[in-house]
XYZ file of C-alpha atoms in Angstrom:
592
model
C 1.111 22.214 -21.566
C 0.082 23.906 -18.262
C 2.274 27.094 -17.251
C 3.451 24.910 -14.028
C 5.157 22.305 -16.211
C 7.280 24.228 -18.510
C 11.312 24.782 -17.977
C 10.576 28.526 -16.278
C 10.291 26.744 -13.221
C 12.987 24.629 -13.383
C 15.119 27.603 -13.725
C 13.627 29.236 -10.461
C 14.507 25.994 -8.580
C 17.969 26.320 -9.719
C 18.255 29.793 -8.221
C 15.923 29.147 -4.565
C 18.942 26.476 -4.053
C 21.607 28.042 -2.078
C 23.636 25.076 -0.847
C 23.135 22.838 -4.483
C 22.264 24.862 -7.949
C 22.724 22.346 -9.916
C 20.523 19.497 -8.011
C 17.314 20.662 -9.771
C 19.015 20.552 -13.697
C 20.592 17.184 -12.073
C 17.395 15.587 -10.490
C 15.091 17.107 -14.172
C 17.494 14.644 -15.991
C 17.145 11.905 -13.784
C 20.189 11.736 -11.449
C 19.028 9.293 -8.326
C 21.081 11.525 -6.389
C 20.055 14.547 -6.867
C 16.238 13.471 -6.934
C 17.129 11.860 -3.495
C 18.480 14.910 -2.440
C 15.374 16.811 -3.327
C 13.218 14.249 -1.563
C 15.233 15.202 1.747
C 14.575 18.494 1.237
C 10.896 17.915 1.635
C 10.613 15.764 4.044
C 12.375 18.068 5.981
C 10.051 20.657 4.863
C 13.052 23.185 3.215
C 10.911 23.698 -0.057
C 7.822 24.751 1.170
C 7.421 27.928 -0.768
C 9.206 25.936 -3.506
C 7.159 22.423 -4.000
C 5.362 23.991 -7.083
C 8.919 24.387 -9.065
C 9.775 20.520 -9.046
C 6.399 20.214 -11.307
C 8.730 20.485 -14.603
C 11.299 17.477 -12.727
C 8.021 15.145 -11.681
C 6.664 15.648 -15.504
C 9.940 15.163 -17.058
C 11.272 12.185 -15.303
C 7.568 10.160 -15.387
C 8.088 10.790 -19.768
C 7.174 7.669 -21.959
C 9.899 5.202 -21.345
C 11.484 4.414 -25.068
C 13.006 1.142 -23.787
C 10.807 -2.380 -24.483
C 8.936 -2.623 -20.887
C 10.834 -5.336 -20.090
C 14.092 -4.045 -19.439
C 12.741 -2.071 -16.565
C 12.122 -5.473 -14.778
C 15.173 -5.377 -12.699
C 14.983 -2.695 -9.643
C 18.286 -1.515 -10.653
C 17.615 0.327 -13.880
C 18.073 4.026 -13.811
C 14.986 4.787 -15.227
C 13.079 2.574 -12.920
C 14.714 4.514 -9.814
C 14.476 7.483 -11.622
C 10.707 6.568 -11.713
C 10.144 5.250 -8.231
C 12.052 8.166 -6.773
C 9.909 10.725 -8.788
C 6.461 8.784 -7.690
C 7.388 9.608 -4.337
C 8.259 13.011 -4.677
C 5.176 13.598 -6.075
C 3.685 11.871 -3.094
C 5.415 14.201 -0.900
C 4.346 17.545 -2.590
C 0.334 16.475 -2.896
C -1.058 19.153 -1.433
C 0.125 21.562 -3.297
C -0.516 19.966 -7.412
C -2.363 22.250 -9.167
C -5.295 20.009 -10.983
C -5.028 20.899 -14.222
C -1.094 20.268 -14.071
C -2.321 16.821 -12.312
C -4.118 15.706 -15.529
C -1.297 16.003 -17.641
C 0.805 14.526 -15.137
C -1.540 11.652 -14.320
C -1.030 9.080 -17.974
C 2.475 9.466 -17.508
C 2.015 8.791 -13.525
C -0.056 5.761 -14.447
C 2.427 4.294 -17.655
C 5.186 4.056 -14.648
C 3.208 3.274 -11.741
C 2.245 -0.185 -13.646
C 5.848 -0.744 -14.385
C 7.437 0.077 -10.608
C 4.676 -1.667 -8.792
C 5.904 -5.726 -9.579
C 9.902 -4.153 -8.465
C 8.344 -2.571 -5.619
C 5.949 -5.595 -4.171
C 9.476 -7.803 -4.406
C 11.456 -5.017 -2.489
C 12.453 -6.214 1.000
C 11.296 -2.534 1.865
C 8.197 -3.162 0.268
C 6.973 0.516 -0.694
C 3.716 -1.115 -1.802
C 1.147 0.691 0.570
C 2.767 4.236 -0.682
C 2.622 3.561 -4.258
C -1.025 2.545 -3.614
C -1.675 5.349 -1.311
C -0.256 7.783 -3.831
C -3.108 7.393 -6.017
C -6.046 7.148 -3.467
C -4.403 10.415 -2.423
C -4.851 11.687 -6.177
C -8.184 10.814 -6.419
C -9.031 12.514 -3.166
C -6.956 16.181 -3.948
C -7.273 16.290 -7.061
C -10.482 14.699 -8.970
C -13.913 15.456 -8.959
C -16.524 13.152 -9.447
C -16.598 13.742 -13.316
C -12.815 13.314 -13.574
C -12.874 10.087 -11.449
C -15.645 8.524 -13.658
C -13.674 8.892 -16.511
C -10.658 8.103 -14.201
C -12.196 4.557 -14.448
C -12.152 3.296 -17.645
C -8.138 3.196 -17.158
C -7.141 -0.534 -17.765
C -6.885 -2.244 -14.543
C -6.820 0.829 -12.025
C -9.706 -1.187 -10.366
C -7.615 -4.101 -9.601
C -5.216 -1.794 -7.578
C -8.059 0.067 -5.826
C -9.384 -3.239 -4.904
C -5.454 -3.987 -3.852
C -5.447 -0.769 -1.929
C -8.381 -1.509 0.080
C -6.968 -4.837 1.484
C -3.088 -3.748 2.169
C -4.027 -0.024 3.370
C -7.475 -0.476 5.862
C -5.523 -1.066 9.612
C -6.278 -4.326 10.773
C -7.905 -2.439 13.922
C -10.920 -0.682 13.414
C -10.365 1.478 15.983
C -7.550 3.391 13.770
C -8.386 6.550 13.478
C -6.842 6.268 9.995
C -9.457 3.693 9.287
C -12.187 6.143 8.340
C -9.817 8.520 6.570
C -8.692 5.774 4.223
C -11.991 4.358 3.540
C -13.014 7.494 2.704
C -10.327 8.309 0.093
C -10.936 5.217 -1.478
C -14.541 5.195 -1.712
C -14.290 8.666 -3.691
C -12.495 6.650 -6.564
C -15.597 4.275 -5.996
C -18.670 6.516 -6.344
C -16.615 8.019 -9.065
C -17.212 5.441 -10.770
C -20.311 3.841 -10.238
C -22.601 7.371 -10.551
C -24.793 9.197 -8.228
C -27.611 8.408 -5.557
C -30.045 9.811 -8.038
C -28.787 8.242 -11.176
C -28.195 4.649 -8.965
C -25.081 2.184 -10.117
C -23.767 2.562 -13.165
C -20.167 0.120 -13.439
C -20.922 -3.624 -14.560
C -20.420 -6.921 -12.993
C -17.183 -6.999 -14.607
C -15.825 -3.521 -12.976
C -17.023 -4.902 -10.073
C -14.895 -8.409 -10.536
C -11.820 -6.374 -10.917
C -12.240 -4.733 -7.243
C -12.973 -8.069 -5.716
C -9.521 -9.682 -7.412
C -7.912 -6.894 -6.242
C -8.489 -7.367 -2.386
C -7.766 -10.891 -2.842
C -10.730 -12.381 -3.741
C -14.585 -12.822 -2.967
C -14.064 -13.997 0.971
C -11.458 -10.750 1.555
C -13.805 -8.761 -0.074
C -16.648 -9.568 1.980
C -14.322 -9.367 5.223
C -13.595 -5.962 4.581
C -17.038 -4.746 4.225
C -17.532 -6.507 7.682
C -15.306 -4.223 9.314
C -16.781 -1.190 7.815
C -20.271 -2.295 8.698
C -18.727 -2.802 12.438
C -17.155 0.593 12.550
C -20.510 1.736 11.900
C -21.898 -0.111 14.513
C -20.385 1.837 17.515
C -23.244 4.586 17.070
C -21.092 7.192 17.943
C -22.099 10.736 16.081
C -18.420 11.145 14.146
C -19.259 7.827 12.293
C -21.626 8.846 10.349
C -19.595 10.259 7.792
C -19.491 7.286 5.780
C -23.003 5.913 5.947
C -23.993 7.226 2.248
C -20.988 5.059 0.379
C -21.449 1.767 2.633
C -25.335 1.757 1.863
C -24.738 3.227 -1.827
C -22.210 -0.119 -2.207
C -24.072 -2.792 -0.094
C -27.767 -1.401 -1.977
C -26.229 -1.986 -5.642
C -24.590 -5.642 -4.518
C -28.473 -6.653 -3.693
C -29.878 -5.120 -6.169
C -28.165 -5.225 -9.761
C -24.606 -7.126 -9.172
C -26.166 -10.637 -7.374
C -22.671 -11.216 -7.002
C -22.016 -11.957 -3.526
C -25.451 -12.705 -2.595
C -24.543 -16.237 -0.738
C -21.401 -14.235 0.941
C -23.294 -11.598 1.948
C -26.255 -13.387 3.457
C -24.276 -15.427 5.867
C -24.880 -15.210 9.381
C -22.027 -12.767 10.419
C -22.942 -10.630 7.747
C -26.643 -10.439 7.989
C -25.701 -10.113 12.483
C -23.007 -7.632 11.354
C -25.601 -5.769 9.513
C -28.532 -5.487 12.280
C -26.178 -4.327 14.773
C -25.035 -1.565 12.455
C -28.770 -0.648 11.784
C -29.579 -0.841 15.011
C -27.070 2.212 15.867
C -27.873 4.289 12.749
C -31.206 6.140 14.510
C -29.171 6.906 17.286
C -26.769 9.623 14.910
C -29.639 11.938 14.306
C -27.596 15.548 14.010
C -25.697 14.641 11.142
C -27.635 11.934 9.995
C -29.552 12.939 6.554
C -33.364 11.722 6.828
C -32.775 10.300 3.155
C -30.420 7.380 4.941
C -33.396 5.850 6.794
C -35.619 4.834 3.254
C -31.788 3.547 2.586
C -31.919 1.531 5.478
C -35.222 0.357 5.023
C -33.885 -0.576 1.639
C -31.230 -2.627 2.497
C -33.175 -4.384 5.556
C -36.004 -5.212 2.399
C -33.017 -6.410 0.171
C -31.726 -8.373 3.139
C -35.304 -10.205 3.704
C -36.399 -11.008 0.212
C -32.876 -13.112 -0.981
C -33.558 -16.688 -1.944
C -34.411 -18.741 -0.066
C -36.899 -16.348 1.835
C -37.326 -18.618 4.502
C -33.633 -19.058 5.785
C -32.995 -15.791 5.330
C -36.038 -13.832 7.106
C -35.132 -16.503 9.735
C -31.426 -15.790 10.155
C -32.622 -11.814 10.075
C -35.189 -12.063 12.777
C -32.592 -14.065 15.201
C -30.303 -11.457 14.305
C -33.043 -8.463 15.705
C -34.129 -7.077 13.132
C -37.981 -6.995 14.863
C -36.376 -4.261 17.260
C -34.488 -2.298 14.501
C -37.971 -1.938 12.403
C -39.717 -1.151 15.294
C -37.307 1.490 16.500
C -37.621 2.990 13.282
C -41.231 3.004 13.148
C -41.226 5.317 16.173
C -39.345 8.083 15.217
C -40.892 11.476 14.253
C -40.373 11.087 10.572
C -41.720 7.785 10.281
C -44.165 9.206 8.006
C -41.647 10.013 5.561
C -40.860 6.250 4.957
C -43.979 4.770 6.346
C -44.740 3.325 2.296
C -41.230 1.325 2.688
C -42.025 0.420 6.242
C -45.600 -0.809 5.334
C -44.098 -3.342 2.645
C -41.831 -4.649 4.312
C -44.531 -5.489 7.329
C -46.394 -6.682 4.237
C -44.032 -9.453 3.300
C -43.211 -10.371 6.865
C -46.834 -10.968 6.402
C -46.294 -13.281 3.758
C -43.180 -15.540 5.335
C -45.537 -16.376 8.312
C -46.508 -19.237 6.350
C -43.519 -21.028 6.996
C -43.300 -22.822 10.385
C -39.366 -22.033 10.334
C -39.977 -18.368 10.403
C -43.126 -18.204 12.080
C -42.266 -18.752 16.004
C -38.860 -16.771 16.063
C -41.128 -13.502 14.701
C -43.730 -14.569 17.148
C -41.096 -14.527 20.063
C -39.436 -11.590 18.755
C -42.690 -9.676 18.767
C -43.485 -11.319 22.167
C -40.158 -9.034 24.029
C -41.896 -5.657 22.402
C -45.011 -6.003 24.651
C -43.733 -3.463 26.305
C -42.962 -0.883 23.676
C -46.329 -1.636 21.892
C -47.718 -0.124 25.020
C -45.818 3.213 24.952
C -47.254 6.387 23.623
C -44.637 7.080 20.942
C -45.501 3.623 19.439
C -49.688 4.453 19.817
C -49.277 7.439 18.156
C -46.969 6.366 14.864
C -48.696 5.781 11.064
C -47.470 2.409 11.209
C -48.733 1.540 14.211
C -51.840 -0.333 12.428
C -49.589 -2.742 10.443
C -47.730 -3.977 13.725
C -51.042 -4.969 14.927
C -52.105 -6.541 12.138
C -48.859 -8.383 11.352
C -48.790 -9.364 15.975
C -52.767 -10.398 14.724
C -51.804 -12.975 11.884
C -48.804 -14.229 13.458
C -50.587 -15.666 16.878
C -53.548 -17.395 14.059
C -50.902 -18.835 12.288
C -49.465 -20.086 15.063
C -52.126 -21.437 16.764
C -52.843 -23.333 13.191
C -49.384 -24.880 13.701
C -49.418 -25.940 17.345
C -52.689 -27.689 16.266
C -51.222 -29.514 13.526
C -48.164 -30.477 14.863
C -49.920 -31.883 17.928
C -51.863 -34.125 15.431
C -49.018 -35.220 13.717
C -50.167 -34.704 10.523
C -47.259 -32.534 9.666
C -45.762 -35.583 9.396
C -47.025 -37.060 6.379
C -46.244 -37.494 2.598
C -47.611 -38.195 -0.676
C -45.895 -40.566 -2.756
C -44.316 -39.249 -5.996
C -45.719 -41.623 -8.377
C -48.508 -39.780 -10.329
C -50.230 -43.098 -10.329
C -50.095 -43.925 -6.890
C -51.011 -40.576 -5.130
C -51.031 -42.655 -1.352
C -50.775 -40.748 1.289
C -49.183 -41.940 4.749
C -47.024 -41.547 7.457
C -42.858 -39.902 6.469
C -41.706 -43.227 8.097
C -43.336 -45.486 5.862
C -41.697 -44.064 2.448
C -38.426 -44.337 0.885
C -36.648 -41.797 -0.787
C -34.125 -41.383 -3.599
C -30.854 -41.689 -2.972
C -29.380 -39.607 -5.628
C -31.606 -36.261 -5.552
C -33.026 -36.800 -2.029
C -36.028 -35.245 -3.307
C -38.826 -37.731 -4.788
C -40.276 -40.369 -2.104
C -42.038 -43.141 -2.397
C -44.629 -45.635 -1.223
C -42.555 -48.955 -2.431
C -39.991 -50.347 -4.346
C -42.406 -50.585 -7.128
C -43.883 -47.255 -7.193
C -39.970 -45.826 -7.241
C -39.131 -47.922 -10.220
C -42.535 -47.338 -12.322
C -41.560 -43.504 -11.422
C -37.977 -44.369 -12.876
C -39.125 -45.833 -15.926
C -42.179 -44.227 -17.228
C -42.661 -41.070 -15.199
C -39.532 -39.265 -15.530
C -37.527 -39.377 -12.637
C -34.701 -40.825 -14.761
C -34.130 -37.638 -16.999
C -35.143 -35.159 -13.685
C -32.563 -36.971 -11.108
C -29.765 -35.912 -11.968
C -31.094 -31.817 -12.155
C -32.429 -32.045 -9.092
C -29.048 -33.644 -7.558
C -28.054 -30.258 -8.763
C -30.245 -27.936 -7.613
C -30.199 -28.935 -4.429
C -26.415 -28.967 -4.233
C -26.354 -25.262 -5.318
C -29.518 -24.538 -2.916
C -31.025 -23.140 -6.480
C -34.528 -23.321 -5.745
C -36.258 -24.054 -1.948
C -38.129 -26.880 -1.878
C -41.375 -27.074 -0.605
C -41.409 -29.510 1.970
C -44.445 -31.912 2.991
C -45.107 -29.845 6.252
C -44.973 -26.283 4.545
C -47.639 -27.658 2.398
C -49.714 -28.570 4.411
C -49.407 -25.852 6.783
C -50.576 -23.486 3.818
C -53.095 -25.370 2.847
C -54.535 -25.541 6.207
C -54.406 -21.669 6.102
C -56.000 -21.115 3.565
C -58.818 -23.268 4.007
C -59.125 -21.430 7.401
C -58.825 -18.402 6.328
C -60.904 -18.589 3.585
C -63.560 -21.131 3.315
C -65.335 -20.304 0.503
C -62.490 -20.165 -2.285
C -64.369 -18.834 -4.543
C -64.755 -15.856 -2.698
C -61.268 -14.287 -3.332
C -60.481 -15.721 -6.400
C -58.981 -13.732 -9.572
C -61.012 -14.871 -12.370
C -58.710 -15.412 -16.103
C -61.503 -14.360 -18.083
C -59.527 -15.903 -21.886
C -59.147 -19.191 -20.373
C -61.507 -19.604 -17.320
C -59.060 -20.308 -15.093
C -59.726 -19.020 -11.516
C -57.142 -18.687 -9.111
C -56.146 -17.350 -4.899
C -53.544 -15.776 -5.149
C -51.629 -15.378 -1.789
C -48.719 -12.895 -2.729
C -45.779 -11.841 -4.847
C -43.447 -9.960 -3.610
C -39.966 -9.237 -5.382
C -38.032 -12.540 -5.975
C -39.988 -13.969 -2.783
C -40.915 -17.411 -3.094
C -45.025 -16.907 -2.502
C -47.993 -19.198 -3.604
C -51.071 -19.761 -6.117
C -54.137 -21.916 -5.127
C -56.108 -23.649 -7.478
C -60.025 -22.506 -6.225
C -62.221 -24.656 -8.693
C -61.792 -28.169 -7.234
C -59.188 -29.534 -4.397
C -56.645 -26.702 -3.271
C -53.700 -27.223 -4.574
C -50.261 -25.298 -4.367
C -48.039 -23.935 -7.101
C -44.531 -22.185 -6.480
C -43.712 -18.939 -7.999
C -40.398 -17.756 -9.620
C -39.197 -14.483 -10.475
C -39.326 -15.167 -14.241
C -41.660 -15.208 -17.342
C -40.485 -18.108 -18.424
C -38.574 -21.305 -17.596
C -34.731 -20.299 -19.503
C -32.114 -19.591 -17.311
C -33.128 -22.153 -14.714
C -31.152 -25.138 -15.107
C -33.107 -28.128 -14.335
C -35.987 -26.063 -13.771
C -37.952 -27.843 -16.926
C -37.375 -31.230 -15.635
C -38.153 -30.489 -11.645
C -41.360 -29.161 -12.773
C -44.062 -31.846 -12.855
C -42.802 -32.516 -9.462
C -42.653 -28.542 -7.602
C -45.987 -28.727 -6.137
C -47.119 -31.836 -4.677
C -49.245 -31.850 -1.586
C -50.663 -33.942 0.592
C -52.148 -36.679 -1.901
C -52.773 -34.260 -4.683
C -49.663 -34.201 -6.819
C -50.009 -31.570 -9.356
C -47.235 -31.109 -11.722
C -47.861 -27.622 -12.527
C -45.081 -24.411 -12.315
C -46.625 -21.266 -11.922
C -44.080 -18.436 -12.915
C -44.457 -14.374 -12.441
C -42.500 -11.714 -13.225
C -40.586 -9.376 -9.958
C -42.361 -6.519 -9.209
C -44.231 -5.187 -5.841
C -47.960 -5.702 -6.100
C -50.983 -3.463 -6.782
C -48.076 -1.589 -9.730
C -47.509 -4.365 -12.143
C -48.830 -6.470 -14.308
C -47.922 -10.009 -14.536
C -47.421 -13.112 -16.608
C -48.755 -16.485 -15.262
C -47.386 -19.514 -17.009
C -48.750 -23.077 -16.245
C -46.657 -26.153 -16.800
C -49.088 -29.008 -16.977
C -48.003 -32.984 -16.891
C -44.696 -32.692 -19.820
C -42.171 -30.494 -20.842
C -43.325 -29.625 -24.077
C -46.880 -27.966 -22.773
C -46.160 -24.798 -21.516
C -48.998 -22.523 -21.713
C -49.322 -18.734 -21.048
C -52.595 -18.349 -19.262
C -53.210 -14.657 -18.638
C -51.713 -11.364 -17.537
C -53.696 -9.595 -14.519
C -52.744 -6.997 -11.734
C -52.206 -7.733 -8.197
């Protein structure tokens, strides 16, 4: 036991009270009283060379209860008061608990804490948010990192930090005890999720009990709204908390998947940029190691299924302004690998018409800045260029096809029909909303005898849970018409399978970005790319495959799937799913 706990000190409380000697043998034996009577004494601040004596009373009182739990249910059991009277004593005299005493205090602390907390949340007082704030204020005095990550493996703490973080945040962000609290709590949190350098370490599951502790998923999310917006002020004393909100928000991307449809709204992914947007601006106290973060995030941000919407919804929300801002500060060269990638796969989204003209416009308000000498003279500069140079060819590829009106035509779903005519003049399925159709009797042959019967009700699903982005009849053909443009001769950038002599363009992979395959040795054709080696763990993926890639008259029912990784560091499994379900065929592994 530590020196601090043992009876010694009890007997030097006795003696340091003048008015009451026998409060302190009183309150160590659990009188309400005389434990009240103590707690007055602090508040009023009478025991301030004292506070270290009531250790022994705090210890003794917060002992293993040897009654069945459930007689402590009713608020009016001496122990229980006892209890709650001792929790806030200890409250009181924070400051001032020696840590080693702490960790002997803290089972005992915990064993009660889970038995006063239902009395207390019924109280018409309603001590909830100091009970809760007792142990963020624990975690903060009195735990290092180490201690806090084994801290977390107690059975349901999480659930009350989670608890803690809706009841105690202000509703007002402007609080100056906003920051303060965050801070405390997100010590517990990086206590137990690791370091920067070792990345997240807690599971899904750790990660469920915070979210049921704020109240759910959509309180959750709300609260890391406000903390992005406090952020967002760009005012040099904020900038204490950037490392935990990026450390949090980078792991959610990248390992939990949790939240991703939550997260990538459109108040998030606005709430997001504007808080970017301010974090160049707090350069004194600002660590240069926060900008690759930000990068991070913004590439996290861009790359979430479906690619399109979401690169969309970003660029509305400025993030053409935020990249370029960062691409003209001194140390751009320090992140200018991050920076270039990210160009890169802006590179890539430009094939869809939805995300083309909103970066072209973007781009289009920068004139200016590309003109100034601070964006001449940065290593990224090249990249802009390039990315300004693609977008306005694309573009002009568009405007030509839409003023043709070919954008609006389909191919009919019916592997043995293959016409190919105006949108108007086909009918589509009512269930899935996905195959169309020539005629009555091409949708009925395709019912029968080509599989729609078994894939319907999949695809119904799919595009319920916005699983997979379809490729519609106008993306198609707007790629295709790229890269016939861009390159005429196919078989000049095609990657040769030398096993199975199977040549292939390959456009780009990228992550979990949706990107593109093209057939070279006959009629282009398209093939959609997943971020997996093989076709488990996609429902409905099997039966949606013979119809992913259809273009234009050419319907090809053929999935190509690769594995995540960035390009030019990988290598990479392509699988091809010819005409039926049982035929899947692994065709070669090659670099990028």
């Amino acid at each position: 036991m530590h020196p601090a706990l043992g009876i010694q000190n009890l007997e030097r409380l006795s003696g340091s009270l003048h008015e009451s000697q026998n409060s302190a043998v009183a309150a160590y034996h659990g009188s309400s009283s005389a434990l009240r009577e103590i707690m007055t004494l602090l508040l009023e601040d009478r025991l301030r060379a004292d506070q270290a004596l009531l250790l022994p009373i705090v210890y003794h009182n917060l002992r293993p209860p040897t009654h069945p739990q459930n007689s402590f249910e009713r608020s009016d059991h001496p122990r229980a008061i006892a209890a709650r009277i001792t929790i806030g004593i200890l409250g009181v005299m924070r400051k001032i608990l020696p840590r080693p005493a702490l960790l002997e205090i803290w089972p005992r602390y915990w064993s009660w804490f889970q038995l006063v907390h239902p009395i207390e949340t019924d109280d018409p007082a309603d001590q909830e948010p100091a009970l809760l704030g007792l142990i963020l204020i624990i975690s903060e005095v009195c735990f290092d990192v180490d201690e806090l990550r084994k801290l977390s493996y107690t059975p349901r703490l999480r659930v009350y930090i989670g608890r803690a973080w809706n009841i105690l945040l202000p509703a007002r962000i402007n609080d100056p005890s906003y920051a303060r609290v965050w801070r405390t709590l997100w010590l517990f949190v990086r206590g137990t999720c690791g370091s920067r350098e070792t990345g997240p370490t807690f599971t899904l599951e750790q990660l469920q009990e915070y979210i049921d502790g704020a109240g759910g998923i959509p309180d959750f999310v709300s609260l890391i709204l406000r903390h992005i917006a406090l952020y967002s002020r760009g005012r040099e004393q904020d900038a204490d908390g950037l490392d935990t909100v990026f450390y949090f928000l980078t792991f959610i991307y990248s390992d939990a998947n949790l939240l991703r449809e939550e997260l990538l709204s459109r108040r998030f992914v606005e709430s997001a940029m504007k808080a970017l947007a301010a974090f160049p601006n707090l350069t004194a106290r600002f660590p240069k190691v926060f900008i690759p973060c930000c990068l991070r995030l913004i590439l996290a941000i861009l790359t979430s299924a479906p690619v399109h919407a979401t690169v969309k919804r970003a660029v509305e929300a400025g993030i053409i302004p935020i990249l370029v801002q960062y691409s003209m500060r001194s140390d751009a060269h320090a992140f200018a690998d991050t920076m270039r990638q990210i160009l890169a796969f802006l590179t890539t989204v430009c094939v869809y018409p939805s995300v083309l003209r909103p970066l072209l416009k973007s781009m289009g308000k920068l004139e200016h800045t590309f003109q100034s000498p601070q964006f001449q003279h940065s290593p990224i500069q090249p990249h802009w260029i390039s990315l300004a140079s693609i977008l306005r060819r694309h573009f002009s590829v568009m405007e030509e096809l839409e003023g043709a009106g070919a954008v609006k035509r389909r191919a009919c779903d019916n592997f043995e029909c293959g016409k190919s005519a105006d949108e108007r003049e086909f009918r589509r399925c009512a269930a899935c909303k996905c195959m169309y159709y020539c005629c009555v009797g091409c949708q009925s042959h395709d019912w029968i005898k080509g599989g729609h019967r078994e894939e319907c009700g999949s695809l119904r699903d799919i595009r319920r849970d916005n699983y997979l982005s379809f490729l519609t009849s106008r993306q198609k053909l707007f790629i295709l018409t790229l890269v016939s443009r861009q390159y005429p001769d196919p078989h000049a950038a095609l990657r040769t399978d030398d096993k199975n002599k199977h040549d292939f363009f390959v456009h780009f992979n990228f992550h979990d970005a949706q990107s593109y395959l093209v057939d070279g040795r006959s009629n282009p054709r398209i093939f959609e790319l997943t971020d997996s080696d093989n076709l488990e763990g996609y429902p409905g993926m099997q039966e949606m495959v013979k119809r992913a890639s259809r273009s234009q008259g050419y319907m090809v029912p053929i999935l190509v799937s690769i594995n995540a990784g960035p390009p030019k560091f990988c290598s990479d499994h392509v699988i091809l799913r010819r005409s039926r379900i049982d035929s899947v065929e692994v065709v070669h592994s090659f670099l990028f």
